[in-house]
């Protein structure tokens, strides 16, 4: 059984560091997708970066609202892996 202090630490760590990882992956995915749709790469990166601030806030809010730590970490790790994987697939399709 996880104590309340450890649970809180794992939740804050997941929210801050895991949220950053998920957001970075989503920003990369959005930037690559926008570039693949014909937007200039520089504009795609700027647009995706601006969207990243909102995405990070949403991930932080979600991290503190989800009940289970297992669901939190599974969502963070799975979301990061899925977003980076999709970004790599789209990027390789463009090359």
PDB file of C-alpha atoms in Angstrom:
ATOM      1  CA  UNK A   1       0.000   0.000   0.000  1.00  0.00           C
ATOM      2  CA  UNK A   2       1.318   3.415  -0.938  1.00  0.00           C
ATOM      3  CA  UNK A   3       1.320   6.042   1.788  1.00  0.00           C
ATOM      4  CA  UNK A   4      -0.301   9.427   1.251  1.00  0.00           C
ATOM      5  CA  UNK A   5       3.058  11.225   1.056  1.00  0.00           C
ATOM      6  CA  UNK A   6       4.457   8.843  -1.543  1.00  0.00           C
ATOM      7  CA  UNK A   7       1.201   8.966  -3.480  1.00  0.00           C
ATOM      8  CA  UNK A   8       1.320  12.757  -3.514  1.00  0.00           C
ATOM      9  CA  UNK A   9       4.953  12.758  -4.611  1.00  0.00           C
ATOM     10  CA  UNK A  10       4.229  10.298  -7.421  1.00  0.00           C
ATOM     11  CA  UNK A  11       1.253  12.374  -8.557  1.00  0.00           C
ATOM     12  CA  UNK A  12       3.214  15.655  -8.565  1.00  0.00           C
ATOM     13  CA  UNK A  13       6.155  14.000 -10.327  1.00  0.00           C
ATOM     14  CA  UNK A  14       3.820  12.515 -12.905  1.00  0.00           C
ATOM     15  CA  UNK A  15       2.035  15.803 -13.413  1.00  0.00           C
ATOM     16  CA  UNK A  16       5.177  17.896 -13.839  1.00  0.00           C
ATOM     17  CA  UNK A  17       7.678  15.572 -15.520  1.00  0.00           C
ATOM     18  CA  UNK A  18       5.270  13.182 -17.188  1.00  0.00           C
ATOM     19  CA  UNK A  19       3.113  16.086 -18.272  1.00  0.00           C
ATOM     20  CA  UNK A  20       6.152  17.701 -19.837  1.00  0.00           C
ATOM     21  CA  UNK A  21       6.988  14.500 -21.728  1.00  0.00           C
ATOM     22  CA  UNK A  22       3.442  14.051 -23.019  1.00  0.00           C
ATOM     23  CA  UNK A  23       3.234  17.698 -24.014  1.00  0.00           C
ATOM     24  CA  UNK A  24       6.571  17.561 -25.834  1.00  0.00           C
ATOM     25  CA  UNK A  25       5.412  14.479 -27.719  1.00  0.00           C
ATOM     26  CA  UNK A  26       2.094  16.086 -28.634  1.00  0.00           C
ATOM     27  CA  UNK A  27       3.805  19.293 -29.770  1.00  0.00           C
ATOM     28  CA  UNK A  28       6.132  17.250 -31.973  1.00  0.00           C
ATOM     29  CA  UNK A  29       3.150  15.364 -33.396  1.00  0.00           C
ATOM     30  CA  UNK A  30       1.181  18.533 -34.126  1.00  0.00           C
ATOM     31  CA  UNK A  31       4.200  20.254 -35.697  1.00  0.00           C
ATOM     32  CA  UNK A  32       4.934  17.302 -37.970  1.00  0.00           C
ATOM     33  CA  UNK A  33       1.258  16.896 -38.868  1.00  0.00           C
ATOM     34  CA  UNK A  34       0.848  20.576 -39.741  1.00  0.00           C
ATOM     35  CA  UNK A  35       4.000  20.484 -41.855  1.00  0.00           C
ATOM     36  CA  UNK A  36       2.702  17.364 -43.607  1.00  0.00           C
ATOM     37  CA  UNK A  37      -0.539  19.197 -44.369  1.00  0.00           C
ATOM     38  CA  UNK A  38       1.375  21.896 -46.213  1.00  0.00           C
ATOM     39  CA  UNK A  39       2.073  24.553 -43.594  1.00  0.00           C
ATOM     40  CA  UNK A  40       5.567  26.025 -43.587  1.00  0.00           C
ATOM     41  CA  UNK A  41       7.750  24.175 -41.095  1.00  0.00           C
ATOM     42  CA  UNK A  42       8.631  27.293 -39.115  1.00  0.00           C
ATOM     43  CA  UNK A  43       4.976  28.258 -38.795  1.00  0.00           C
ATOM     44  CA  UNK A  44       4.020  24.705 -37.864  1.00  0.00           C
ATOM     45  CA  UNK A  45       6.576  24.679 -35.052  1.00  0.00           C
ATOM     46  CA  UNK A  46       5.405  28.047 -33.706  1.00  0.00           C
ATOM     47  CA  UNK A  47       1.733  27.040 -33.855  1.00  0.00           C
ATOM     48  CA  UNK A  48       2.411  23.699 -32.172  1.00  0.00           C
ATOM     49  CA  UNK A  49       4.543  25.371 -29.486  1.00  0.00           C
ATOM     50  CA  UNK A  50       1.779  27.839 -28.668  1.00  0.00           C
ATOM     51  CA  UNK A  51      -0.712  24.996 -28.459  1.00  0.00           C
ATOM     52  CA  UNK A  52       1.718  23.225 -26.118  1.00  0.00           C
ATOM     53  CA  UNK A  53       1.013  25.693 -23.309  1.00  0.00           C
ATOM     54  CA  UNK A  54      -2.672  24.799 -23.370  1.00  0.00           C
ATOM     55  CA  UNK A  55      -1.929  21.084 -23.702  1.00  0.00           C
ATOM     56  CA  UNK A  56       0.422  21.162 -20.692  1.00  0.00           C
ATOM     57  CA  UNK A  57      -2.233  22.866 -18.594  1.00  0.00           C
ATOM     58  CA  UNK A  58      -4.802  20.246 -19.623  1.00  0.00           C
ATOM     59  CA  UNK A  59      -2.420  17.389 -18.795  1.00  0.00           C
ATOM     60  CA  UNK A  60      -1.678  18.934 -15.385  1.00  0.00           C
ATOM     61  CA  UNK A  61      -5.377  19.255 -14.622  1.00  0.00           C
ATOM     62  CA  UNK A  62      -6.001  15.688 -15.747  1.00  0.00           C
ATOM     63  CA  UNK A  63      -3.101  14.378 -13.634  1.00  0.00           C
ATOM     64  CA  UNK A  64      -4.670  15.719 -10.466  1.00  0.00           C
ATOM     65  CA  UNK A  65      -8.198  14.656 -11.341  1.00  0.00           C
ATOM     66  CA  UNK A  66      -7.558  11.010 -12.222  1.00  0.00           C
ATOM     67  CA  UNK A  67      -8.229   8.722  -9.261  1.00  0.00           C
ATOM     68  CA  UNK A  68      -5.690   5.969  -9.789  1.00  0.00           C
ATOM     69  CA  UNK A  69      -1.917   6.411  -9.869  1.00  0.00           C
ATOM     70  CA  UNK A  70      -1.662   3.407 -12.168  1.00  0.00           C
ATOM     71  CA  UNK A  71      -4.060   5.030 -14.636  1.00  0.00           C
ATOM     72  CA  UNK A  72      -2.115   8.300 -14.390  1.00  0.00           C
ATOM     73  CA  UNK A  73       1.236   6.725 -15.175  1.00  0.00           C
ATOM     74  CA  UNK A  74      -0.200   4.422 -17.842  1.00  0.00           C
ATOM     75  CA  UNK A  75      -1.776   7.424 -19.543  1.00  0.00           C
ATOM     76  CA  UNK A  76       1.421   9.439 -19.356  1.00  0.00           C
ATOM     77  CA  UNK A  77       3.731   6.703 -20.605  1.00  0.00           C
ATOM     78  CA  UNK A  78       1.282   5.395 -23.190  1.00  0.00           C
ATOM     79  CA  UNK A  79       0.388   8.860 -24.434  1.00  0.00           C
ATOM     80  CA  UNK A  80       4.024   9.848 -24.770  1.00  0.00           C
ATOM     81  CA  UNK A  81       4.945   6.670 -26.638  1.00  0.00           C
ATOM     82  CA  UNK A  82       1.912   6.889 -28.917  1.00  0.00           C
ATOM     83  CA  UNK A  83       2.411  10.560 -29.786  1.00  0.00           C
ATOM     84  CA  UNK A  84       6.153  10.167 -30.465  1.00  0.00           C
ATOM     85  CA  UNK A  85       5.508   7.034 -32.503  1.00  0.00           C
ATOM     86  CA  UNK A  86       2.877   8.775 -34.610  1.00  0.00           C
ATOM     87  CA  UNK A  87       5.179  11.763 -35.107  1.00  0.00           C
ATOM     88  CA  UNK A  88       7.969   9.469 -36.319  1.00  0.00           C
ATOM     89  CA  UNK A  89       5.643   7.660 -38.731  1.00  0.00           C
ATOM     90  CA  UNK A  90       4.388  10.935 -40.219  1.00  0.00           C
ATOM     91  CA  UNK A  91       7.911  12.327 -40.453  1.00  0.00           C
ATOM     92  CA  UNK A  92       9.167   9.239 -42.280  1.00  0.00           C
ATOM     93  CA  UNK A  93       6.220   9.446 -44.676  1.00  0.00           C
ATOM     94  CA  UNK A  94       7.254  13.004 -45.550  1.00  0.00           C
ATOM     95  CA  UNK A  95      10.870  12.103 -46.322  1.00  0.00           C
TER      96      UNK A  95
END
